Tab-separated table of C-alpha atoms in Angstrom:
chain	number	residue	atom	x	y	z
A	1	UNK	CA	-110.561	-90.742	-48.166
A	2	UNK	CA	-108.311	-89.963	-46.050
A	3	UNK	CA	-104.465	-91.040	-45.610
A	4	UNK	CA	-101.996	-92.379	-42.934
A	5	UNK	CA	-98.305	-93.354	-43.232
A	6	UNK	CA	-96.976	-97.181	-42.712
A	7	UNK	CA	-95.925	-97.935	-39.449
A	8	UNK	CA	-95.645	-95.616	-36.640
A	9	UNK	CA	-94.442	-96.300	-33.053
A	10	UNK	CA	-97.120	-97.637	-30.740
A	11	UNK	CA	-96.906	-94.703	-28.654
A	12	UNK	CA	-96.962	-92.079	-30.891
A	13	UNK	CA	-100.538	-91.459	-32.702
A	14	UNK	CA	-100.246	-91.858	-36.880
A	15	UNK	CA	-99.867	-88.597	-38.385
A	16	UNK	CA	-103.136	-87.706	-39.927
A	17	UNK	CA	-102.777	-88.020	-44.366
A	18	UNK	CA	-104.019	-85.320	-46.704
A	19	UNK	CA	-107.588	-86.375	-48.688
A	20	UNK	CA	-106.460	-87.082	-52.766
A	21	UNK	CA	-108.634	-86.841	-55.624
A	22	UNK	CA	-111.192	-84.460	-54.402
A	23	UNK	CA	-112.039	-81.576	-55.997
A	24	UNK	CA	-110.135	-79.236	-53.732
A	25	UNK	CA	-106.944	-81.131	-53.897
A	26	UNK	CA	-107.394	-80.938	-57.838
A	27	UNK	CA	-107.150	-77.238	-57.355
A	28	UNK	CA	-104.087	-77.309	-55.229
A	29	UNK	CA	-102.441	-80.608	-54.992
A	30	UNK	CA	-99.362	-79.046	-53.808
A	31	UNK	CA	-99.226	-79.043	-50.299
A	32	UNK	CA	-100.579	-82.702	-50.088
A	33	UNK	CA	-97.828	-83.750	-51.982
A	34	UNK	CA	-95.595	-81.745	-49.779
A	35	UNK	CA	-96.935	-83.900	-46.771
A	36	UNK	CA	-96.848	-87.194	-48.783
A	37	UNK	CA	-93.134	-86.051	-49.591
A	38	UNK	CA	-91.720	-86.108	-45.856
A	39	UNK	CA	-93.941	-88.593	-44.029
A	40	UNK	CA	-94.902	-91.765	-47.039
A	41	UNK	CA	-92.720	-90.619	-49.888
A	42	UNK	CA	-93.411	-93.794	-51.925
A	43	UNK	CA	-97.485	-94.136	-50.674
A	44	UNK	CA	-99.810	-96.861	-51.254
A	45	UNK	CA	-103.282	-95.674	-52.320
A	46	UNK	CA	-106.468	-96.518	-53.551
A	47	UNK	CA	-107.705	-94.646	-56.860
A	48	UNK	CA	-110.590	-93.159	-57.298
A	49	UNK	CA	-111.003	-95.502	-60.313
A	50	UNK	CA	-110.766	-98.244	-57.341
A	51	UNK	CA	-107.362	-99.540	-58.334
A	52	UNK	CA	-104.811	-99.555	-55.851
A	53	UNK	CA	-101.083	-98.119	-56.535
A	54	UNK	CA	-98.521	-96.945	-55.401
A	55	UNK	CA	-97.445	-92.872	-55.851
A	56	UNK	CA	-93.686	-91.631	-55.692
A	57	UNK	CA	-93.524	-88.175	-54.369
A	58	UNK	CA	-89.749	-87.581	-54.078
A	59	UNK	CA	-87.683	-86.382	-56.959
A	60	UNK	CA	-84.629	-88.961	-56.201
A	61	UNK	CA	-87.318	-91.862	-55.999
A	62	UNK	CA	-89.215	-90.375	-59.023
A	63	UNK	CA	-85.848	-90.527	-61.478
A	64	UNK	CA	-84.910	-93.947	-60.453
A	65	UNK	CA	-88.593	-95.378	-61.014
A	66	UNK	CA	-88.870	-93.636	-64.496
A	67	UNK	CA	-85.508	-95.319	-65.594
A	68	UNK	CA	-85.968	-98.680	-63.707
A	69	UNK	CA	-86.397	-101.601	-66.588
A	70	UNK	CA	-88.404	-103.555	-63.414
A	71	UNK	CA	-91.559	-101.261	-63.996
A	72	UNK	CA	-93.147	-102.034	-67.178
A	73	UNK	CA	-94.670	-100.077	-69.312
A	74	UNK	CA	-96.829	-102.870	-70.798
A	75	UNK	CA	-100.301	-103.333	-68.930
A	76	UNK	CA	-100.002	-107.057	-69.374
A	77	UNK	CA	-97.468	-106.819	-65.933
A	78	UNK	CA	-100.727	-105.870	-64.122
A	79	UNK	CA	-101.602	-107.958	-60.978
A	80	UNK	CA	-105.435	-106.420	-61.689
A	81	UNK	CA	-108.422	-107.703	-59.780
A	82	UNK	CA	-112.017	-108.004	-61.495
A	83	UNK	CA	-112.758	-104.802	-60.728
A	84	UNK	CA	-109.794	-103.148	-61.592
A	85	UNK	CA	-109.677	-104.342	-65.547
A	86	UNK	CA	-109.439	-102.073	-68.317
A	87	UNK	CA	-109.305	-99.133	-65.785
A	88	UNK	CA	-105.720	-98.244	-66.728
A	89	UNK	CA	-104.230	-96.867	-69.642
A	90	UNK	CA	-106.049	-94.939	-72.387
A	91	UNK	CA	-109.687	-95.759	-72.635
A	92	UNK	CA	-110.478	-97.514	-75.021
A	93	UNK	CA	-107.213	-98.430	-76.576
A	94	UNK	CA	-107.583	-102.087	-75.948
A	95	UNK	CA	-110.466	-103.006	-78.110
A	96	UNK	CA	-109.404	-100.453	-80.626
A	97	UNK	CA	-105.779	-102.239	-81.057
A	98	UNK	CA	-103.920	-99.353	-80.605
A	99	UNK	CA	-101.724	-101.447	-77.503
A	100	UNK	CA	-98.645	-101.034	-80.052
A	101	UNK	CA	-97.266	-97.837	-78.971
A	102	UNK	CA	-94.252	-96.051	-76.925
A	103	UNK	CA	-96.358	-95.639	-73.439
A	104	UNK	CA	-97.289	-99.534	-73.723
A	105	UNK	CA	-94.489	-101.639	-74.497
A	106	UNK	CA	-90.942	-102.233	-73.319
A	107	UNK	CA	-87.421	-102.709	-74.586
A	108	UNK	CA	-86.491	-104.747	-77.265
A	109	UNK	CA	-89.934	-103.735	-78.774
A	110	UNK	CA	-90.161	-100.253	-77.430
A	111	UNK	CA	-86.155	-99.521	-78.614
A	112	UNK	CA	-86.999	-100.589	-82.216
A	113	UNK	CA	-90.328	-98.732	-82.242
A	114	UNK	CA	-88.701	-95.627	-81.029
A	115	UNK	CA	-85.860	-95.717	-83.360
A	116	UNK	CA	-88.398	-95.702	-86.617
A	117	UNK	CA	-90.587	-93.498	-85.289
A	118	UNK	CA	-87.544	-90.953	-84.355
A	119	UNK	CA	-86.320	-91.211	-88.229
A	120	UNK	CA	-89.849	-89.635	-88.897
A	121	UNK	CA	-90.337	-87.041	-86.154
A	122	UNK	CA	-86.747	-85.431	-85.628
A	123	UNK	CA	-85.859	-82.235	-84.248
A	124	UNK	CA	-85.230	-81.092	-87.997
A	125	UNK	CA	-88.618	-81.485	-88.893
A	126	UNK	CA	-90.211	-79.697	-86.273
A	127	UNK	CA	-87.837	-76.459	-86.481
A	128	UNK	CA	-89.239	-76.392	-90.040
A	129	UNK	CA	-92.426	-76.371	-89.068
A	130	UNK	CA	-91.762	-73.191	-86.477
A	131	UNK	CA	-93.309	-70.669	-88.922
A	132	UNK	CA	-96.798	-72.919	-89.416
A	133	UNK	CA	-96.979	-72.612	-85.652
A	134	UNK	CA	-96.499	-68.537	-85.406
A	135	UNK	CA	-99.446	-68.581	-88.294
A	136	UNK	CA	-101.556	-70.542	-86.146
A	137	UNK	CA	-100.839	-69.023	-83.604
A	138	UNK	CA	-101.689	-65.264	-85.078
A	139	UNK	CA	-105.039	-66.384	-86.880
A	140	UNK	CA	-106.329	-68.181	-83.320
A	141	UNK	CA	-105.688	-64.998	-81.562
A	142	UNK	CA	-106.975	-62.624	-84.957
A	143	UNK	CA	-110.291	-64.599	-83.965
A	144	UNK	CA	-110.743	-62.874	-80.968
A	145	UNK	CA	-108.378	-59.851	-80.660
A	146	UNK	CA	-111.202	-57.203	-81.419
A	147	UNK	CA	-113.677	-58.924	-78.778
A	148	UNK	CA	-111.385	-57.768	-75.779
A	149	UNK	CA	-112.001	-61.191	-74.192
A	150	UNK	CA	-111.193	-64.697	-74.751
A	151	UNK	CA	-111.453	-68.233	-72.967
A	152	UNK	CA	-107.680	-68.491	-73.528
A	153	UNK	CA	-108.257	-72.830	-73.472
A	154	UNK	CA	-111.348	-73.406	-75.863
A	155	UNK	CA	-110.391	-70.279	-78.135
A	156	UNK	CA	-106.508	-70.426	-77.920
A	157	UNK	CA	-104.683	-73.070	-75.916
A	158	UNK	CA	-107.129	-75.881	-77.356
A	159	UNK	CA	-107.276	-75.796	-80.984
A	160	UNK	CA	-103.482	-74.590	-81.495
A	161	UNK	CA	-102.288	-77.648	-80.765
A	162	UNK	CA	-105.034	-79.992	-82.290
A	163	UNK	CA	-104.905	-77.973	-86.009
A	164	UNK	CA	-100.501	-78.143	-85.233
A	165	UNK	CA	-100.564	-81.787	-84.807
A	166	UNK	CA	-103.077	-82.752	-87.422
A	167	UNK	CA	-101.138	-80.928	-90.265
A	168	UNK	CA	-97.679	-82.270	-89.249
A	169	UNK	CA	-99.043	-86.040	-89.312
A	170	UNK	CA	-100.687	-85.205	-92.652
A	171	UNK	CA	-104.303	-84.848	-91.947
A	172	UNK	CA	-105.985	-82.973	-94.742
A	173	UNK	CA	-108.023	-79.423	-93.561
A	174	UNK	CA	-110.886	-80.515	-94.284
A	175	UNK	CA	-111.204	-83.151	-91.655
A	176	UNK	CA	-109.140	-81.502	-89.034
A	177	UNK	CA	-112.576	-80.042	-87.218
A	178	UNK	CA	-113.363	-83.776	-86.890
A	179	UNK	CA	-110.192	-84.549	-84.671
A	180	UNK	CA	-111.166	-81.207	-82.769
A	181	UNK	CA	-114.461	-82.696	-81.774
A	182	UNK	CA	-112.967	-85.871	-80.668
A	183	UNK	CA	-110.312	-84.145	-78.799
A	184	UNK	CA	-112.968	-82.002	-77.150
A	185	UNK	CA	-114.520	-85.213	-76.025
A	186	UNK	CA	-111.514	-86.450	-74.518
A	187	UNK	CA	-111.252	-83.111	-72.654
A	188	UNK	CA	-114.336	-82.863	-71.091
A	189	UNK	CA	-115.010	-86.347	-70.210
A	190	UNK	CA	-110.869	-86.872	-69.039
A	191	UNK	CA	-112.140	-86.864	-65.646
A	192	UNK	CA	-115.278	-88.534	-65.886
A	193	UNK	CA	-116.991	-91.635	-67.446
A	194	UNK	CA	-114.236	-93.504	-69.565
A	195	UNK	CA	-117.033	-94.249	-72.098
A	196	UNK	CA	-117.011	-90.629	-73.830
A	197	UNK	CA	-113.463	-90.993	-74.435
A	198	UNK	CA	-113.725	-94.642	-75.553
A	199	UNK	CA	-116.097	-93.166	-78.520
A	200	UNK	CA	-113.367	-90.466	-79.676
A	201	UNK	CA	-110.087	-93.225	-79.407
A	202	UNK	CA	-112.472	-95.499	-81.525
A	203	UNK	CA	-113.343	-92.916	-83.995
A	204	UNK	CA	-109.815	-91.699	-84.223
A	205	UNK	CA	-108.249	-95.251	-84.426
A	206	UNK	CA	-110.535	-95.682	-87.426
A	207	UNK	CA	-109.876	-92.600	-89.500
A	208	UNK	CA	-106.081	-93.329	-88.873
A	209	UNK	CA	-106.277	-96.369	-90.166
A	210	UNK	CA	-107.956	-95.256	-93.452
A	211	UNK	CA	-105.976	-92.235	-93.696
A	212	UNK	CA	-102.509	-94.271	-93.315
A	213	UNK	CA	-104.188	-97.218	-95.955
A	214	UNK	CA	-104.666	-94.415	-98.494
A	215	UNK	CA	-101.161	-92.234	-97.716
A	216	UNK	CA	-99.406	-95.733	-99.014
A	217	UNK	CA	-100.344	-95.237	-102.694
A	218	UNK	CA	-99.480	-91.130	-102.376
A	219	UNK	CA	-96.668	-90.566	-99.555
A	220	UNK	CA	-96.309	-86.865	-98.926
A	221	UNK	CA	-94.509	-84.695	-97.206
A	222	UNK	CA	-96.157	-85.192	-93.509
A	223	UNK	CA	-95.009	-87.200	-90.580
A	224	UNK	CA	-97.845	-90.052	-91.684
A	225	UNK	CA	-95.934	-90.588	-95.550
A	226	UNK	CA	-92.368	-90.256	-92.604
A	227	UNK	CA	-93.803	-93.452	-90.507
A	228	UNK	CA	-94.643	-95.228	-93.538
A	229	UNK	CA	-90.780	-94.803	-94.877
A	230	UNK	CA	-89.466	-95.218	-92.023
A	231	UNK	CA	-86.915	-98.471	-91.900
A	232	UNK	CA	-84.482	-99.434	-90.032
A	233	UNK	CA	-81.832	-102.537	-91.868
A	234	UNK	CA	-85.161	-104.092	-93.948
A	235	UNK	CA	-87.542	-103.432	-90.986
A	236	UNK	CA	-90.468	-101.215	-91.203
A	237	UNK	CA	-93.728	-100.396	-88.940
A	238	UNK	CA	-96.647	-102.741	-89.654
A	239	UNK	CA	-99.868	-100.601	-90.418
A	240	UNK	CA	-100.758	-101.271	-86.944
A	241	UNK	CA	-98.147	-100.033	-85.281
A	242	UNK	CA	-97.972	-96.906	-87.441
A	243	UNK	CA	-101.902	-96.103	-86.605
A	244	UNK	CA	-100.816	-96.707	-82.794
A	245	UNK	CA	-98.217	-94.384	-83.424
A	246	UNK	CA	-99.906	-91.580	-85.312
A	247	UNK	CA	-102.825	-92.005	-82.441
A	248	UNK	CA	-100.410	-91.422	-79.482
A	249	UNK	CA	-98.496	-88.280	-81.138
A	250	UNK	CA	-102.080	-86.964	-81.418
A	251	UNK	CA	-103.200	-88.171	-78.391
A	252	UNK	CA	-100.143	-87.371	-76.575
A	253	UNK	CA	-99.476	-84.541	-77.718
A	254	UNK	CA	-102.490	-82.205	-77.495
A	255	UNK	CA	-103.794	-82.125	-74.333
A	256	UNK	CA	-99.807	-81.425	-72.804
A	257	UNK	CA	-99.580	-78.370	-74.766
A	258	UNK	CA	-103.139	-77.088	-74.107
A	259	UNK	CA	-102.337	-77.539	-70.188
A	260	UNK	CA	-98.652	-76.304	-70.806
A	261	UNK	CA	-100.199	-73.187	-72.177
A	262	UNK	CA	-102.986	-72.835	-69.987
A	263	UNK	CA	-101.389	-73.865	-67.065
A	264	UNK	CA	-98.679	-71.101	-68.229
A	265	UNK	CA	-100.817	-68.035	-68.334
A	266	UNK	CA	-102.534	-69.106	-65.144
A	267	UNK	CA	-98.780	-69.399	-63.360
A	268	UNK	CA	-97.829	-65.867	-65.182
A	269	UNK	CA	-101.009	-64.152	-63.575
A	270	UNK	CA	-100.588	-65.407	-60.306
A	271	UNK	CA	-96.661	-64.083	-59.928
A	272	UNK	CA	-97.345	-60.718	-61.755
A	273	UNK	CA	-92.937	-59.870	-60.997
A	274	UNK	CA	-92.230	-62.647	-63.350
A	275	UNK	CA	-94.554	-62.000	-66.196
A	276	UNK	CA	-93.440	-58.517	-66.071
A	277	UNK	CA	-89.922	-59.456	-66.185
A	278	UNK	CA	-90.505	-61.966	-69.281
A	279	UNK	CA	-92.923	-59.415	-70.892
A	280	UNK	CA	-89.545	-56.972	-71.017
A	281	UNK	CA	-87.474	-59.237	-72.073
A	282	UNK	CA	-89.486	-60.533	-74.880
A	283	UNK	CA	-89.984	-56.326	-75.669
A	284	UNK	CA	-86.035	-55.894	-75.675
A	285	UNK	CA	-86.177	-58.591	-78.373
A	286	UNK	CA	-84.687	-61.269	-75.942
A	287	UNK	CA	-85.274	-65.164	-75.881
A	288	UNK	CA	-83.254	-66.104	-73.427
A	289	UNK	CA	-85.488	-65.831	-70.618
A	290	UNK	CA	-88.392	-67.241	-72.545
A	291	UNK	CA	-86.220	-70.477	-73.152
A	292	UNK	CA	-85.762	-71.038	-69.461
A	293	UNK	CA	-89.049	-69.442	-68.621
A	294	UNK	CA	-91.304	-72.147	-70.566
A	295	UNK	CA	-89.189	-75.104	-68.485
A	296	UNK	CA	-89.586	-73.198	-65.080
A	297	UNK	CA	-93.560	-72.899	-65.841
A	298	UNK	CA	-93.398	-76.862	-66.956
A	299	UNK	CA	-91.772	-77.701	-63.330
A	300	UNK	CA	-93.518	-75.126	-60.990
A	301	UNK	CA	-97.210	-76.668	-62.630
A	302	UNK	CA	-96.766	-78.493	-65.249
A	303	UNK	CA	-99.112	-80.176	-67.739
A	304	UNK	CA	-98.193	-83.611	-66.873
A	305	UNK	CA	-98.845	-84.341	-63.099
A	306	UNK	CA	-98.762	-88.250	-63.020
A	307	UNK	CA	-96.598	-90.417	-65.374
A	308	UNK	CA	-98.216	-93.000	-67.109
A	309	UNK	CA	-98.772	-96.348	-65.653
A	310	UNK	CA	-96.181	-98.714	-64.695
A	311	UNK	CA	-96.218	-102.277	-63.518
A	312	UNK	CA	-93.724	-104.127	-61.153
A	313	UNK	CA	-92.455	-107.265	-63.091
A	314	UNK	CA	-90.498	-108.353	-60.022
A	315	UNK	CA	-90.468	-107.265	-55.976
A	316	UNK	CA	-88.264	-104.117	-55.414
A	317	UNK	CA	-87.640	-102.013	-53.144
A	318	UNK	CA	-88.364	-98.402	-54.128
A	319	UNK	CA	-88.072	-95.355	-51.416
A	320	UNK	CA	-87.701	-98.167	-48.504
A	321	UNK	CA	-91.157	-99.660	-49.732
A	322	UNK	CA	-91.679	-103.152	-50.557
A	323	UNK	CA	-93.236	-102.765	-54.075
A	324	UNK	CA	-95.005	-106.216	-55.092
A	325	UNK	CA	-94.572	-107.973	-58.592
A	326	UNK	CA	-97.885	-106.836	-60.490
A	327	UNK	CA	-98.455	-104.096	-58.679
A	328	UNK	CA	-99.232	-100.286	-60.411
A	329	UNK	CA	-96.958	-97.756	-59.845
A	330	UNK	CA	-97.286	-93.919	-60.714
A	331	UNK	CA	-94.436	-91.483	-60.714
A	332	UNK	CA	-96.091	-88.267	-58.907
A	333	UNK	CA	-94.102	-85.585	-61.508
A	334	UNK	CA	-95.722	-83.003	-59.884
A	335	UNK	CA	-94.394	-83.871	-56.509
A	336	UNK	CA	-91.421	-84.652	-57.745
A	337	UNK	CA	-90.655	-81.531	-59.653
A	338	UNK	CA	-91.255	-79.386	-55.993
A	339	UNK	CA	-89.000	-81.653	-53.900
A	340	UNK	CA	-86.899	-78.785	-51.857
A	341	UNK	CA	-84.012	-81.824	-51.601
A	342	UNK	CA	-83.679	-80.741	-55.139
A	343	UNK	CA	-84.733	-77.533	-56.486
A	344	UNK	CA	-83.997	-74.567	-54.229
A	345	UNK	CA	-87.074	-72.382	-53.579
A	346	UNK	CA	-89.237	-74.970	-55.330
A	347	UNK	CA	-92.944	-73.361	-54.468
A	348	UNK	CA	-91.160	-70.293	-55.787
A	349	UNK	CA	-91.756	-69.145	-59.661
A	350	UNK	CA	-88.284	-68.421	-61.426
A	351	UNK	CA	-88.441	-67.882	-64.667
A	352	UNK	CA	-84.503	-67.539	-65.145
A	353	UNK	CA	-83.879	-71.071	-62.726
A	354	UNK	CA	-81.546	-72.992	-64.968
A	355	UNK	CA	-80.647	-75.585	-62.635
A	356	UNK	CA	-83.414	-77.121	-63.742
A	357	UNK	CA	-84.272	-81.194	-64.571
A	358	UNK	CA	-87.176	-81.239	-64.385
A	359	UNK	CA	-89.454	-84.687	-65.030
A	360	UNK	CA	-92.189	-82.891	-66.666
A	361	UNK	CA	-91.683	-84.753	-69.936
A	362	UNK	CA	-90.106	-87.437	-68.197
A	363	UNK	CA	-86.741	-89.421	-68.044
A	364	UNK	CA	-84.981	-92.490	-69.279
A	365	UNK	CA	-85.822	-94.552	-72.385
A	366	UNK	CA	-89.477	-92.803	-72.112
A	367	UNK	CA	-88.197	-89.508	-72.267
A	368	UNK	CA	-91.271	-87.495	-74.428
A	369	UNK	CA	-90.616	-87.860	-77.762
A	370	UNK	CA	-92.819	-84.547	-78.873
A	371	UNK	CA	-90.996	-82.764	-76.011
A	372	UNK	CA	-89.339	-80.378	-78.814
A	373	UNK	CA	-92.769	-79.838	-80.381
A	374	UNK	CA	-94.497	-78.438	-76.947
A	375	UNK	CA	-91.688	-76.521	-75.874
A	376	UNK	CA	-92.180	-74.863	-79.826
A	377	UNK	CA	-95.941	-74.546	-79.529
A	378	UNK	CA	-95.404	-72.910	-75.232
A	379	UNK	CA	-93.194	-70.758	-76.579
A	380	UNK	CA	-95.050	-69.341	-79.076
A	381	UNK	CA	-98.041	-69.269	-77.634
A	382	UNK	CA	-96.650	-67.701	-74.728
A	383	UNK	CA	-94.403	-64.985	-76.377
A	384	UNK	CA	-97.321	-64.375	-78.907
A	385	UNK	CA	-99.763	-63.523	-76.653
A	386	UNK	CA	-97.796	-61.050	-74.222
A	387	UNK	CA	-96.562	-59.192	-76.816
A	388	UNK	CA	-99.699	-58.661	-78.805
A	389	UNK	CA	-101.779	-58.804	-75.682
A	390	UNK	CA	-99.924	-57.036	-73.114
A	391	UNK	CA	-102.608	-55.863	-70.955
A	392	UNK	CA	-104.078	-59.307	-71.035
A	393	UNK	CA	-105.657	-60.403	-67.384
A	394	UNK	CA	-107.541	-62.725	-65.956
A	395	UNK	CA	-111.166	-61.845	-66.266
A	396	UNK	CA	-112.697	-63.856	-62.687
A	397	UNK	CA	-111.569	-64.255	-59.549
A	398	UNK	CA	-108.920	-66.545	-59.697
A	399	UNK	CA	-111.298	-68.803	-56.819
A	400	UNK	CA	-113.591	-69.020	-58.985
A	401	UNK	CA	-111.185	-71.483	-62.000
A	402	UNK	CA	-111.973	-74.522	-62.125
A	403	UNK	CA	-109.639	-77.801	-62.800
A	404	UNK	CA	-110.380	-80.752	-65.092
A	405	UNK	CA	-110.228	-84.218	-62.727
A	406	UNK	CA	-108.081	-87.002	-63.835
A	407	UNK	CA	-105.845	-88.895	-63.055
A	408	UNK	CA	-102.753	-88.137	-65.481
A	409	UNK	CA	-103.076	-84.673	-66.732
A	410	UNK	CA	-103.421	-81.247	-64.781
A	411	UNK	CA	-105.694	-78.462	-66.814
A	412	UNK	CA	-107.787	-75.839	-66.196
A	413	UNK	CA	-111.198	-76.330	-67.951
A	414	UNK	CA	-111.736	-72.759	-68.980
A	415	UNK	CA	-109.434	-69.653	-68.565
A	416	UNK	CA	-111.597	-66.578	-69.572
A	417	UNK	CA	-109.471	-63.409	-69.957
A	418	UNK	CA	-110.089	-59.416	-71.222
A	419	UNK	CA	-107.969	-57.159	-72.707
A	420	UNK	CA	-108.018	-53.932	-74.848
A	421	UNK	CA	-109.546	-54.567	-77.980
A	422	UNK	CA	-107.211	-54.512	-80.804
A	423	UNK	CA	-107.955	-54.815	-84.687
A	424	UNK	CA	-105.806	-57.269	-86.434
């Protein structure tokens, strides 16, 4: 499929687009964005799902659509034809009722959602739960230490944040290999037939349910019992919306961190300067450069590469493009987050950059709420496995990785690794 920019003068041929969505853009979509950037900065496109939309490339454009109350959030703002129904948003979240969440609805609904759900997952409670994550951490890398190799996503980046997750919302260890297979599914079919994924959501929005029914009659102390207390002058979440809620931190939550980390390493091979530099600084005892390394890493190729859907409730204007009521929009954070009219250097990796907003979790009233949470599971994961690992490489050419497809997220479907063997 290839691309070409609105209106050109007669006399001048139109300048010929970049092909999206193939599997070679997936590996680098840089330098099509770059070209979507300076000649159709706010570009109208058909999906490979078949719906059209519209994808903002430049950072300035990309900060005022995330914060613009015109786009909604909620699907039901969707001008879809036949054949584009249901192909947005979360498979299967429709017919499993799990609508009721922060990536689906708008202010005043969304502003008194977010307010409970913030009295249960605060800033507090995940610096708590900082030494759970170095434990994880250390037993998922005791597993394979003494092997000398690793796929650093399905034996490290993967599980870390699935087992994290499912013991902060209060999900007890003996069903926590069940949410690992349904996260797997969503993994491996994320860029293929929604139906796999459909399966999982179902299966997840079930056990939620029943988990959250039986958490009632015994609150603990878990983010689950902390939705279920949450209230706000009398009001409190319906069991709905707290089973919406639950699902989207898990759902959320995961698969950023495992492409965070993943995504990580892979950036840390390919600039060997930097690595070194963090590697020494994280020796000398240091966490300085760590703190600004793990938001460098999250602009330069970041886990998130399109925001979620949004929906037009009214005509704008947006980057000098007439956007229609009903139509799809998606904020290009990837794009956005190399635009050299903001960041200097921006195909550069700096790991000490500290002029640094990046979008990669966002902006506005939609700003991640588990943003603390990844940037606690990156750096540990991170800082955990170049200091016990220092040696660590990348065991294939680096031709020869392969990236998930999709839409939304940007992974690497394996990451296999050696090192010296070490006993733990």
């Amino acid at each position: 499929m290839h691309e070409q920019t609105p209106e050109t003068p007669s006399d001048a041929p139109a300048p010929q687009g970049p092909t999206l969505f193939d599997w070679e853009f997936a590996t680098d979509p840089y330098p099509a964005y770059a070209w979507l950037r300076e000649h159709s900065p706010v570009h109208r496109t058909r999906l490979p799902s078949g719906v059209e939309a519209w994808l903002v490339t430049r950072y300035a454009d990309a900060r005022q659509a995330l914060a613009d109350q015109r786009l909604s959030k909620n699907p039901a703002h969707h001008a879809e034809p036949a054949h584009a129904k249901g192909k947005t948003g979360i498979p299967g979240e429709r017919k499993a009722e799990l609508m009721t969440h922060l990536l689906n609805i708008d202010p005043p609904d969304h502003t008194r959602l977010r307010r409970l759900v913030s009295k249960a997952f605060t800033p507090r409670r995940v610096a708590e739960f900082a030494p759970r994550v170095q434990e994880l951490t250390d037993h998922l890398i005791d597993g394979f230490a003494a092997k000398g190799e690793a796929d650093l996503i399905h034996e490290f980046a993967f599980p870390l944040p699935i087992y994290a997750i499912c013991e902060m919302l209060g999900v007890p260890r003996e069903d926590q290999d069940d949410f690992r297979d349904w996260a797997g599914m969503m993994i491996r079919h994320g860029g293929g037939p929604r139906g796999g994924v459909a399966r999982s959501v179902k299966q997840m929005r079930t056990y939620l349910g029943e988990l959250i029914h039986r958490k009632r009659d015994d609150l603990g102390n878990d983010l689950i019992s902390d939705l279920i207390r949450a209230s706000d002058h009398g009001d409190h979440l319906t069991e709905a919306e707290a089973t919406a809620m639950a699902f989207i931190l898990l759902f959320a939550g995961f698969e950023t961190t495992v492409n965070l980390i993943g995504n990580g390493v892979h950036s840390l091979f390919a600039n060997p300067d930097q690595r070194e530099l963090l590697q020494a600084s994280l020796a000398a005892g240091e966490s300085a450069l760590l703190a600004t390394g793990i938001e460098e890493l999250l602009r330069y190729d970041g886990p998130v590469e399109l925001a979620t859907w949004r929906f037009a409730t009214e005509p704008l204007t947006l980057g000098g493009q007439d956007v229609a009521a009903g139509d799809p929009v998606l904020v290009v954070l990837a794009a956005a987050d190399r635009d050299p009219d903001r960041f200097a250097d921006p195909d550069t990796l700096d790991l000490s950059r500290t002029d640094n907003q990046h979008l990669g979790y966002g902006h506005g009233i939609h700003y991640c709420l588990g943003a603390p949470l990844a940037r606690l599971e990156g750096q540990t994961a991170l800082a955990t496995l170049l200091t016990r690992l220092p040696d660590l490489e990348l065991a294939i050419p680096p031709q020869e990785l392969r990236w998930r497809g999709g839409l939304i997220m940007r992974g690497l479907r394996t990451l296999p690794v050696r090192f010296t063997p070490r006993n733990t």
